mmCIF file of C-alpha atoms in Angstrom:
data_model
loop_
_atom_site.group_PDB
_atom_site.id
_atom_site.type_symbol
_atom_site.label_atom_id
_atom_site.label_comp_id
_atom_site.label_asym_id
_atom_site.label_seq_id
_atom_site.Cartn_x
_atom_site.Cartn_y
_atom_site.Cartn_z
ATOM 1 C CA UNK B 1 41.914 62.665 20.873
ATOM 2 C CA UNK B 2 42.024 63.644 17.203
ATOM 3 C CA UNK B 3 43.178 67.031 16.002
ATOM 4 C CA UNK B 4 39.706 67.660 14.563
ATOM 5 C CA UNK B 5 38.082 67.258 18.000
ATOM 6 C CA UNK B 6 40.619 69.621 19.542
ATOM 7 C CA UNK B 7 39.914 72.177 16.828
ATOM 8 C CA UNK B 8 36.185 71.916 17.556
ATOM 9 C CA UNK B 9 36.718 72.417 21.306
ATOM 10 C CA UNK B 10 38.966 75.432 20.815
ATOM 11 C CA UNK B 11 36.677 76.987 18.207
ATOM 12 C CA UNK B 12 33.702 76.694 20.552
ATOM 13 C CA UNK B 13 35.605 78.301 23.423
ATOM 14 C CA UNK B 14 36.912 81.028 21.150
ATOM 15 C CA UNK B 15 33.385 81.955 20.072
ATOM 16 C CA UNK B 16 32.314 82.289 23.723
ATOM 17 C CA UNK B 17 35.405 84.257 24.751
ATOM 18 C CA UNK B 18 36.163 87.947 24.854
ATOM 19 C CA UNK B 19 37.591 89.388 21.619
ATOM 20 C CA UNK B 20 40.917 90.066 23.349
ATOM 21 C CA UNK B 21 41.308 86.325 24.013
ATOM 22 C CA UNK B 22 40.669 85.010 20.490
ATOM 23 C CA UNK B 23 44.369 85.178 19.433
ATOM 24 C CA UNK B 24 45.140 82.776 22.282
ATOM 25 C CA UNK B 25 42.917 80.063 20.847
ATOM 26 C CA UNK B 26 44.487 80.433 17.415
ATOM 27 C CA UNK B 27 47.916 79.895 18.977
ATOM 28 C CA UNK B 28 46.659 76.979 21.095
ATOM 29 C CA UNK B 29 45.459 75.212 17.967
ATOM 30 C CA UNK B 30 48.650 75.914 16.032
ATOM 31 C CA UNK B 31 51.054 74.826 18.796
ATOM 32 C CA UNK B 32 49.006 71.709 19.586
ATOM 33 C CA UNK B 33 48.972 70.576 15.963
ATOM 34 C CA UNK B 34 52.725 71.141 15.693
ATOM 35 C CA UNK B 35 53.337 69.469 19.080
ATOM 36 C CA UNK B 36 55.237 72.527 20.321
ATOM 37 C CA UNK B 37 54.564 71.790 23.980
ATOM 38 C CA UNK B 38 56.946 74.365 25.422
ATOM 39 C CA UNK B 39 55.466 77.199 23.347
ATOM 40 C CA UNK B 40 51.958 75.976 24.116
ATOM 41 C CA UNK B 41 52.694 75.965 27.848
ATOM 42 C CA UNK B 42 54.004 79.539 27.787
ATOM 43 C CA UNK B 43 50.975 80.721 25.818
ATOM 44 C CA UNK B 44 48.665 79.011 28.314
ATOM 45 C CA UNK B 45 50.448 80.816 31.150
ATOM 46 C CA UNK B 46 49.768 84.142 29.442
ATOM 47 C CA UNK B 47 46.130 83.147 28.973
ATOM 48 C CA UNK B 48 45.681 82.218 32.629
ATOM 49 C CA UNK B 49 47.190 85.497 33.807
ATOM 50 C CA UNK B 50 44.712 87.500 31.709
ATOM 51 C CA UNK B 51 41.846 88.705 33.916
ATOM 52 C CA UNK B 52 39.368 88.170 31.065
ATOM 53 C CA UNK B 53 40.071 84.442 31.068
ATOM 54 C CA UNK B 54 38.623 83.764 34.537
ATOM 55 C CA UNK B 55 35.310 82.280 33.384
ATOM 56 C CA UNK B 56 36.968 79.996 30.827
ATOM 57 C CA UNK B 57 39.908 78.674 32.811
ATOM 58 C CA UNK B 58 38.323 75.537 34.212
ATOM 59 C CA UNK B 59 36.780 74.619 30.852
ATOM 60 C CA UNK B 60 40.149 75.034 29.142
ATOM 61 C CA UNK B 61 41.674 72.778 31.793
ATOM 62 C CA UNK B 62 38.936 70.118 31.528
ATOM 63 C CA UNK B 63 38.515 70.004 27.762
ATOM 64 C CA UNK B 64 41.977 70.892 26.503
ATOM 65 C CA UNK B 65 44.882 70.708 28.941
ATOM 66 C CA UNK B 66 43.938 67.274 30.287
ATOM 67 C CA UNK B 67 44.288 65.901 26.749
ATOM 68 C CA UNK B 68 48.056 66.419 26.793
ATOM 69 C CA UNK B 69 48.941 66.951 30.478
ATOM 70 C CA UNK B 70 51.470 64.122 30.250
ATOM 71 C CA UNK B 71 53.437 66.130 27.668
ATOM 72 C CA UNK B 72 54.104 69.241 29.762
ATOM 73 C CA UNK B 73 55.734 70.094 33.063
ATOM 74 C CA UNK B 74 53.845 68.591 36.001
ATOM 75 C CA UNK B 75 54.074 71.815 38.038
ATOM 76 C CA UNK B 76 52.554 73.792 35.175
ATOM 77 C CA UNK B 77 49.620 71.370 35.038
ATOM 78 C CA UNK B 78 49.021 71.784 38.779
ATOM 79 C CA UNK B 79 49.325 75.566 38.445
ATOM 80 C CA UNK B 80 46.764 75.643 35.615
ATOM 81 C CA UNK B 81 44.334 73.699 37.787
ATOM 82 C CA UNK B 82 44.944 75.934 40.819
ATOM 83 C CA UNK B 83 44.265 79.054 38.762
ATOM 84 C CA UNK B 84 41.152 77.379 37.352
ATOM 85 C CA UNK B 85 39.648 76.726 40.797
ATOM 86 C CA UNK B 86 41.060 79.832 42.503
ATOM 87 C CA UNK B 87 37.684 81.541 42.888
ATOM 88 C CA UNK B 88 35.750 78.362 43.689
ATOM 89 C CA UNK B 89 33.688 78.655 46.865
ATOM 90 C CA UNK B 90 33.041 74.917 46.971
ATOM 91 C CA UNK B 91 36.320 73.817 48.540
ATOM 92 C CA UNK B 92 35.345 70.140 48.555
ATOM 93 C CA UNK B 93 34.853 70.241 44.796
ATOM 94 C CA UNK B 94 38.298 71.833 44.476
ATOM 95 C CA UNK B 95 39.763 69.022 46.578
ATOM 96 C CA UNK B 96 38.083 66.508 44.266
ATOM 97 C CA UNK B 97 39.684 68.130 41.223
ATOM 98 C CA UNK B 98 43.109 68.002 42.879
ATOM 99 C CA UNK B 99 42.686 64.362 43.868
ATOM 100 C CA UNK B 100 41.641 63.483 40.326
ATOM 101 C CA UNK B 101 44.823 65.064 38.946
ATOM 102 C CA UNK B 102 46.896 63.273 41.575
ATOM 103 C CA UNK B 103 45.321 59.961 40.543
ATOM 104 C CA UNK B 104 46.139 60.712 36.898
ATOM 105 C CA UNK B 105 49.768 61.407 37.833
ATOM 106 C CA UNK B 106 49.981 58.177 39.804
ATOM 107 C CA UNK B 107 48.425 56.221 36.942
ATOM 108 C CA UNK B 108 51.055 57.620 34.568
ATOM 109 C CA UNK B 109 53.822 56.607 36.975
ATOM 110 C CA UNK B 110 52.395 53.091 37.325
ATOM 111 C CA UNK B 111 52.815 52.623 33.572
ATOM 112 C CA UNK B 112 56.278 54.131 33.598
ATOM 113 C CA UNK B 113 59.060 51.756 32.604
ATOM 114 C CA UNK B 114 62.177 51.486 34.733
ATOM 115 C CA UNK B 115 65.139 53.556 33.553
ATOM 116 C CA UNK B 116 63.191 55.153 30.707
ATOM 117 C CA UNK B 117 64.787 58.517 31.511
ATOM 118 C CA UNK B 118 61.452 60.190 32.217
ATOM 119 C CA UNK B 119 60.804 62.028 35.476
ATOM 120 C CA UNK B 120 58.078 60.651 37.722
ATOM 121 C CA UNK B 121 55.270 62.818 39.100
ATOM 122 C CA UNK B 122 56.039 62.454 42.816
ATOM 123 C CA UNK B 123 56.837 66.154 43.189
ATOM 124 C CA UNK B 124 53.626 67.098 41.436
ATOM 125 C CA UNK B 125 51.697 64.834 43.826
ATOM 126 C CA UNK B 126 53.503 66.463 46.745
ATOM 127 C CA UNK B 127 52.461 69.915 45.544
ATOM 128 C CA UNK B 128 48.874 68.709 45.193
ATOM 129 C CA UNK B 129 48.917 67.383 48.774
ATOM 130 C CA UNK B 130 50.031 70.793 50.029
ATOM 131 C CA UNK B 131 47.288 72.554 48.105
ATOM 132 C CA UNK B 132 44.754 70.117 49.550
ATOM 133 C CA UNK B 133 46.108 71.021 53.003
ATOM 134 C CA UNK B 134 45.470 74.686 52.153
ATOM 135 C CA UNK B 135 41.854 73.897 51.223
ATOM 136 C CA UNK B 136 41.416 71.974 54.469
ATOM 137 C CA UNK B 137 42.353 75.184 56.281
ATOM 138 C CA UNK B 138 39.672 77.036 54.310
ATOM 139 C CA UNK B 139 37.222 74.381 55.555
ATOM 140 C CA UNK B 140 38.546 74.811 59.102
ATOM 141 C CA UNK B 141 39.731 71.191 59.154
ATOM 142 C CA UNK B 142 42.891 72.130 61.024
ATOM 143 C CA UNK B 143 43.940 68.625 62.075
ATOM 144 C CA UNK B 144 43.759 67.179 58.546
ATOM 145 C CA UNK B 145 45.835 70.066 57.242
ATOM 146 C CA UNK B 146 48.413 69.742 60.031
ATOM 147 C CA UNK B 147 48.781 66.014 59.347
ATOM 148 C CA UNK B 148 49.694 66.697 55.711
ATOM 149 C CA UNK B 149 52.112 69.483 56.665
ATOM 150 C CA UNK B 150 53.825 67.327 59.298
ATOM 151 C CA UNK B 151 54.155 64.467 56.816
ATOM 152 C CA UNK B 152 55.738 66.713 54.182
ATOM 153 C CA UNK B 153 58.082 68.311 56.704
ATOM 154 C CA UNK B 154 59.299 65.091 58.326
ATOM 155 C CA UNK B 155 59.466 62.840 55.266
ATOM 156 C CA UNK B 156 60.515 65.269 52.551
ATOM 157 C CA UNK B 157 61.608 68.728 53.696
ATOM 158 C CA UNK B 158 63.915 67.448 56.427
ATOM 159 C CA UNK B 159 65.232 64.421 54.530
ATOM 160 C CA UNK B 160 65.626 65.444 50.897
ATOM 161 C CA UNK B 161 68.470 67.711 49.821
ATOM 162 C CA UNK B 162 67.004 68.638 46.445
ATOM 163 C CA UNK B 163 63.328 69.376 46.826
ATOM 164 C CA UNK B 164 61.945 71.679 44.084
ATOM 165 C CA UNK B 165 61.638 75.318 45.109
ATOM 166 C CA UNK B 166 57.957 75.398 44.132
ATOM 167 C CA UNK B 167 57.170 72.619 46.616
ATOM 168 C CA UNK B 168 59.175 74.293 49.383
ATOM 169 C CA UNK B 169 57.432 77.599 48.693
ATOM 170 C CA UNK B 170 53.997 75.939 48.794
ATOM 171 C CA UNK B 171 54.876 74.322 52.135
ATOM 172 C CA UNK B 172 55.842 77.650 53.697
ATOM 173 C CA UNK B 173 52.758 79.317 52.221
ATOM 174 C CA UNK B 174 50.316 76.766 53.665
ATOM 175 C CA UNK B 175 52.232 76.516 56.939
ATOM 176 C CA UNK B 176 52.123 80.303 57.409
ATOM 177 C CA UNK B 177 48.348 80.223 56.815
ATOM 178 C CA UNK B 178 48.075 77.534 59.499
ATOM 179 C CA UNK B 179 49.995 79.667 62.006
ATOM 180 C CA UNK B 180 47.846 82.682 61.119
ATOM 181 C CA UNK B 181 44.672 80.759 61.966
ATOM 182 C CA UNK B 182 46.261 79.680 65.268
ATOM 183 C CA UNK B 183 47.286 83.300 66.071
ATOM 184 C CA UNK B 184 50.857 82.079 66.431
ATOM 185 C CA UNK B 185 52.500 85.410 65.628
ATOM 186 C CA UNK B 186 56.102 84.250 66.033
ATOM 187 C CA UNK B 187 55.903 81.230 63.744
ATOM 188 C CA UNK B 188 53.724 83.059 61.234
ATOM 189 C CA UNK B 189 56.284 85.850 60.951
ATOM 190 C CA UNK B 190 59.309 83.619 60.369
ATOM 191 C CA UNK B 191 57.469 81.153 58.114
ATOM 192 C CA UNK B 192 56.059 83.970 56.011
ATOM 193 C CA UNK B 193 59.536 85.447 55.480
ATOM 194 C CA UNK B 194 60.683 82.000 54.324
ATOM 195 C CA UNK B 195 57.731 81.896 51.940
ATOM 196 C CA UNK B 196 58.749 85.252 50.439
ATOM 197 C CA UNK B 197 62.375 84.128 50.106
ATOM 198 C CA UNK B 198 61.365 81.046 48.084
ATOM 199 C CA UNK B 199 59.005 82.708 45.588
ATOM 200 C CA UNK B 200 59.955 81.821 42.023
ATOM 201 C CA UNK B 201 59.180 83.992 38.992
ATOM 202 C CA UNK B 202 56.155 81.943 37.906
ATOM 203 C CA UNK B 203 54.575 82.102 41.359
ATOM 204 C CA UNK B 204 55.249 85.830 41.643
ATOM 205 C CA UNK B 205 53.211 86.439 38.508
ATOM 206 C CA UNK B 206 50.152 84.813 40.102
ATOM 207 C CA UNK B 207 50.332 86.934 43.284
ATOM 208 C CA UNK B 208 48.075 89.988 43.023
ATOM 209 C CA UNK B 209 48.877 93.463 44.457
ATOM 210 C CA UNK B 210 46.069 92.951 46.972
ATOM 211 C CA UNK B 211 47.668 89.659 48.086
ATOM 212 C CA UNK B 212 50.967 91.468 48.633
ATOM 213 C CA UNK B 213 49.271 94.260 50.555
ATOM 214 C CA UNK B 214 47.475 91.800 52.832
ATOM 215 C CA UNK B 215 50.692 89.860 53.333
ATOM 216 C CA UNK B 216 52.622 93.008 54.281
ATOM 217 C CA UNK B 217 49.849 93.961 56.710
ATOM 218 C CA UNK B 218 49.734 90.519 58.362
ATOM 219 C CA UNK B 219 53.526 90.413 58.621
ATOM 220 C CA UNK B 220 53.556 93.822 60.302
ATOM 221 C CA UNK B 221 50.890 92.789 62.823
ATOM 222 C CA UNK B 222 52.743 89.555 63.643
ATOM 223 C CA UNK B 223 56.028 91.464 64.062
ATOM 224 C CA UNK B 224 54.363 93.823 66.529
ATOM 225 C CA UNK B 225 52.613 91.104 68.537
ATOM 226 C CA UNK B 226 55.223 88.342 68.426
ATOM 227 C CA UNK B 227 56.708 87.952 71.896
ATOM 228 C CA UNK B 228 60.007 86.708 70.464
ATOM 229 C CA UNK B 229 60.368 89.292 67.683
ATOM 230 C CA UNK B 230 62.385 92.360 68.630
ATOM 231 C CA UNK B 231 64.197 93.052 65.377
ATOM 232 C CA UNK B 232 62.143 94.439 62.503
ATOM 233 C CA UNK B 233 65.072 95.366 60.277
ATOM 234 C CA UNK B 234 64.659 92.446 57.874
ATOM 235 C CA UNK B 235 60.960 93.209 57.453
ATOM 236 C CA UNK B 236 61.327 96.985 57.107
ATOM 237 C CA UNK B 237 63.931 96.564 54.355
ATOM 238 C CA UNK B 238 61.908 93.966 52.459
ATOM 239 C CA UNK B 239 60.396 95.143 49.126
ATOM 240 C CA UNK B 240 56.964 93.881 50.175
ATOM 241 C CA UNK B 241 56.680 96.720 52.703
ATOM 242 C CA UNK B 242 56.274 99.229 49.883
ATOM 243 C CA UNK B 243 52.712 97.895 49.623
ATOM 244 C CA UNK B 244 51.818 99.586 52.922
ATOM 245 C CA UNK B 245 54.467 102.288 53.334
ATOM 246 C CA UNK B 246 53.134 104.055 50.221
ATOM 247 C CA UNK B 247 49.495 103.518 51.159
ATOM 248 C CA UNK B 248 47.795 106.246 53.202
ATOM 249 C CA UNK B 249 45.548 103.652 54.892
ATOM 250 C CA UNK B 250 48.497 101.692 56.302
ATOM 251 C CA UNK B 251 51.231 104.306 56.560
ATOM 252 C CA UNK B 252 50.706 104.501 60.323
ATOM 253 C CA UNK B 253 51.538 100.799 60.647
ATOM 254 C CA UNK B 254 54.844 101.224 58.843
ATOM 255 C CA UNK B 255 55.561 104.237 61.059
ATOM 256 C CA UNK B 256 54.790 102.222 64.208
ATOM 257 C CA UNK B 257 57.298 99.530 63.205
ATOM 258 C CA UNK B 258 59.985 102.169 62.705
ATOM 259 C CA UNK B 259 59.147 103.794 66.042
ATOM 260 C CA UNK B 260 59.643 100.504 67.872
ATOM 261 C CA UNK B 261 62.830 99.748 65.939
ATOM 262 C CA UNK B 262 64.277 103.104 67.020
ATOM 263 C CA UNK B 263 63.050 102.722 70.590
ATOM 264 C CA UNK B 264 61.317 106.092 70.185
ATOM 265 C CA UNK B 265 59.130 106.156 73.282
ATOM 266 C CA UNK B 266 57.770 109.680 72.816
ATOM 267 C CA UNK B 267 56.533 109.121 69.258
ATOM 268 C CA UNK B 268 55.108 105.783 70.374
ATOM 269 C CA UNK B 269 53.009 107.576 72.993
ATOM 270 C CA UNK B 270 51.904 110.159 70.439
ATOM 271 C CA UNK B 271 50.763 107.446 68.033
ATOM 272 C CA UNK B 272 48.948 105.495 70.751
ATOM 273 C CA UNK B 273 47.202 108.641 71.997
ATOM 274 C CA UNK B 274 45.975 109.376 68.475
ATOM 275 C CA UNK B 275 43.603 106.385 68.876
ATOM 276 C CA UNK B 276 44.879 104.821 65.661
ATOM 277 C CA UNK B 277 44.833 101.389 67.319
ATOM 278 C CA UNK B 278 41.148 101.600 68.194
ATOM 279 C CA UNK B 279 40.213 100.552 64.644
ATOM 280 C CA UNK B 280 42.411 97.443 64.833
ATOM 281 C CA UNK B 281 40.956 95.122 67.514
ATOM 282 C CA UNK B 282 43.926 92.740 67.529
ATOM 283 C CA UNK B 283 46.286 95.646 68.338
ATOM 284 C CA UNK B 284 44.018 97.512 70.752
ATOM 285 C CA UNK B 285 43.558 94.326 72.783
ATOM 286 C CA UNK B 286 47.355 93.985 73.033
ATOM 287 C CA UNK B 287 48.136 97.602 73.941
ATOM 288 C CA UNK B 288 49.737 96.635 77.268
ATOM 289 C CA UNK B 289 52.007 94.166 75.471
ATOM 290 C CA UNK B 290 53.029 96.851 72.955
ATOM 291 C CA UNK B 291 53.928 99.162 75.848
ATOM 292 C CA UNK B 292 56.134 96.426 77.321
ATOM 293 C CA UNK B 293 57.707 95.925 73.910
ATOM 294 C CA UNK B 294 58.548 99.600 73.389
ATOM 295 C CA UNK B 295 60.255 99.630 76.805
ATOM 296 C CA UNK B 296 62.428 96.662 75.800
ATOM 297 C CA UNK B 297 63.191 98.180 72.397
ATOM 298 C CA UNK B 298 64.049 101.519 74.031
ATOM 299 C CA UNK B 299 66.444 99.759 76.401
ATOM 300 C CA UNK B 300 68.149 97.977 73.483
ATOM 301 C CA UNK B 301 68.428 101.212 71.512
ATOM 302 C CA UNK B 302 69.879 102.994 74.566
ATOM 303 C CA UNK B 303 72.628 100.392 74.824
ATOM 304 C CA UNK B 304 73.253 100.444 71.070
ATOM 305 C CA UNK B 305 73.336 104.229 70.662
ATOM 306 C CA UNK B 306 75.640 104.957 73.608
ATOM 307 C CA UNK B 307 79.305 104.126 73.496
ATOM 308 C CA UNK B 308 79.281 102.770 77.028
ATOM 309 C CA UNK B 309 78.828 99.358 78.597
ATOM 310 C CA UNK B 310 77.095 100.533 81.775
ATOM 311 C CA UNK B 311 73.766 102.261 82.299
ATOM 312 C CA UNK B 312 72.358 103.608 85.531
ATOM 313 C CA UNK B 313 68.864 102.833 86.703
ATOM 314 C CA UNK B 314 68.121 106.546 86.358
ATOM 315 C CA UNK B 315 69.134 106.528 82.660
ATOM 316 C CA UNK B 316 66.949 103.526 81.920
ATOM 317 C CA UNK B 317 64.037 104.882 83.945
ATOM 318 C CA UNK B 318 64.177 108.189 82.115
ATOM 319 C CA UNK B 319 64.350 106.696 78.603
ATOM 320 C CA UNK B 320 61.655 104.033 79.163
ATOM 321 C CA UNK B 321 59.360 106.170 81.353
ATOM 322 C CA UNK B 322 59.346 103.425 83.974
ATOM 323 C CA UNK B 323 59.809 103.810 87.709
ATOM 324 C CA UNK B 324 63.218 102.827 89.109
ATOM 325 C CA UNK B 325 61.569 99.915 90.882
ATOM 326 C CA UNK B 326 60.627 98.408 87.516
ATOM 327 C CA UNK B 327 64.032 98.834 85.856
ATOM 328 C CA UNK B 328 65.573 95.648 87.208
ATOM 329 C CA UNK B 329 62.590 93.587 86.057
ATOM 330 C CA UNK B 330 62.901 95.132 82.587
ATOM 331 C CA UNK B 331 66.599 94.261 82.392
ATOM 332 C CA UNK B 332 66.049 90.700 83.590
ATOM 333 C CA UNK B 333 63.236 90.327 81.059
ATOM 334 C CA UNK B 334 65.516 91.459 78.225
ATOM 335 C CA UNK B 335 68.215 89.011 79.366
ATOM 336 C CA UNK B 336 65.728 86.113 79.556
ATOM 337 C CA UNK B 337 64.594 86.889 76.002
ATOM 338 C CA UNK B 338 68.183 86.768 74.767
ATOM 339 C CA UNK B 339 68.192 90.438 73.790
ATOM 340 C CA UNK B 340 71.020 91.362 76.154
ATOM 341 C CA UNK B 341 73.704 89.753 78.285
ATOM 342 C CA UNK B 342 74.927 91.412 81.414
ATOM 343 C CA UNK B 343 74.301 91.874 85.119
ATOM 344 C CA UNK B 344 72.692 94.325 87.532
ATOM 345 C CA UNK B 345 74.209 95.924 90.618
ATOM 346 C CA UNK B 346 71.224 96.596 92.865
ATOM 347 C CA UNK B 347 73.259 98.418 95.482
ATOM 348 C CA UNK B 348 74.801 100.956 93.109
ATOM 349 C CA UNK B 349 71.830 100.798 90.722
ATOM 350 C CA UNK B 350 73.989 100.060 87.676
ATOM 351 C CA UNK B 351 73.445 97.703 84.742
ATOM 352 C CA UNK B 352 76.557 96.284 83.038
ATOM 353 C CA UNK B 353 75.998 95.140 79.449
ATOM 354 C CA UNK B 354 78.387 92.656 77.836
ATOM 355 C CA UNK B 355 76.447 91.735 74.664
ATOM 356 C CA UNK B 356 73.534 92.949 72.551
ATOM 357 C CA UNK B 357 71.608 90.688 70.162
ATOM 358 C CA UNK B 358 72.839 91.275 66.574
ATOM 359 C CA UNK B 359 70.248 92.913 64.376
ATOM 360 C CA UNK B 360 69.628 94.529 61.022
ATOM 361 C CA UNK B 361 69.810 98.290 61.492
ATOM 362 C CA UNK B 362 68.200 101.162 59.594
ATOM 363 C CA UNK B 363 69.871 104.224 58.090
ATOM 364 C CA UNK B 364 69.444 106.343 61.233
ATOM 365 C CA UNK B 365 71.157 103.668 63.292
ATOM 366 C CA UNK B 366 73.915 103.369 60.681
ATOM 367 C CA UNK B 367 74.421 107.144 60.967
ATOM 368 C CA UNK B 368 74.773 106.811 64.749
ATOM 369 C CA UNK B 369 77.341 104.048 64.287
ATOM 370 C CA UNK B 370 79.189 106.192 61.750
ATOM 371 C CA UNK B 371 79.369 109.064 64.242
ATOM 372 C CA UNK B 372 80.710 106.699 66.888
ATOM 373 C CA UNK B 373 83.430 105.478 64.508
ATOM 374 C CA UNK B 374 84.340 109.069 63.678
ATOM 375 C CA UNK B 375 84.622 109.904 67.393
ATOM 376 C CA UNK B 376 86.681 106.771 67.993
ATOM 377 C CA UNK B 377 89.012 107.685 65.099
ATOM 378 C CA UNK B 378 89.476 111.195 66.464
ATOM 379 C CA UNK B 379 90.283 109.849 69.928
ATOM 380 C CA UNK B 380 92.839 107.408 68.487
ATOM 381 C CA UNK B 381 94.414 110.214 66.453
ATOM 382 C CA UNK B 382 94.688 112.457 69.539
ATOM 383 C CA UNK B 383 96.177 109.616 71.552
ATOM 384 C CA UNK B 384 98.728 108.977 68.815
ATOM 385 C CA UNK B 385 99.692 112.647 68.744
ATOM 386 C CA UNK B 386 100.135 112.691 72.535
ATOM 387 C CA UNK B 387 102.312 109.602 72.447
ATOM 388 C CA UNK B 388 104.392 111.125 69.662
ATOM 389 C CA UNK B 389 104.874 114.459 71.472
ATOM 390 C CA UNK B 390 105.834 112.847 74.784
ATOM 391 C CA UNK B 391 107.990 110.147 73.300
ATOM 392 C CA UNK B 392 110.259 112.169 70.997
ATOM 393 C CA UNK B 393 113.223 112.150 73.369
ATOM 394 C CA UNK B 394 112.994 108.392 73.822
ATOM 395 C CA UNK B 395 112.773 107.718 70.100
ATOM 396 C CA UNK B 396 115.680 110.022 69.305
#
């Protein structure tokens, strides 16, 4: 396409745009004419992140970006398209746009000469496939989405050592959405943490504060309801939790996670009795499970906080508010979950603990460990002084 036609397209869009966006179109024209593709790409990124550009994004993509998409990074092209169709309610139309771009990439690669030093567009096509899988989930076509995810995982994620971070991040993002729809709390929790750990700077800029808040909320719910998740330390220390810990509407949820982490049975009861769960159907329907979970967490905290390897049934019963008849079942449950290793003596009503599952601890738990180390140091010092006082005659 000639420079004159590009100028006409950009001028038309500039006239229709908000005044704050007009400098963008001037730069687009200048960088395009000078073939400064890197500078043009960065300016387009700024344009797409401007809230005022929403209504013009798809037109910019259709009439401008597609004219030189082969000159810029393939991931940036995909990202421009994704931002263009982000608010589309017609998911099938969005899928069509993605398939059209994939076909364009494949057509470019078919004309590519061997050993020409240029990168093919296979990774861009892979990213498009993952985004199509995401749209299938929006359409409730679970099987189609799962087929794409399984294909990417088995043929690329598990076989290739150097897959681009953006593709890996997209896989975890779509996969976590799949697990959310399936109410698979365990897999959603771990996959979502992997998604957060693979966010690159460009992707972070496209994530809104509301997205982060919803993500923190969903992660917290999955941590509470996952039947294999008994360590919230990694989540509680993650920066994303500031999106609910500093929000009065969700502060109770952050508090509940801390209560379970500390095995604080009394505060758990107080929070439950405040009827805060009644407004959250998914939690209120799992209240019995949460009560089982606080008992297990209280048992773990009891073992961790005490500098002893044995606990009596009475100690456990008192801390967990369970009857003595239920203590053995609680201990066996914790052992089967891999939270503890040990044995029970039914006759003497004693539990011997040999191992506790490693976990990330909070500052209160660190303080308890510090106090234990101080006590241990004092005991060693006293023992050394006793040995010295009783052994003087031998040493002389």
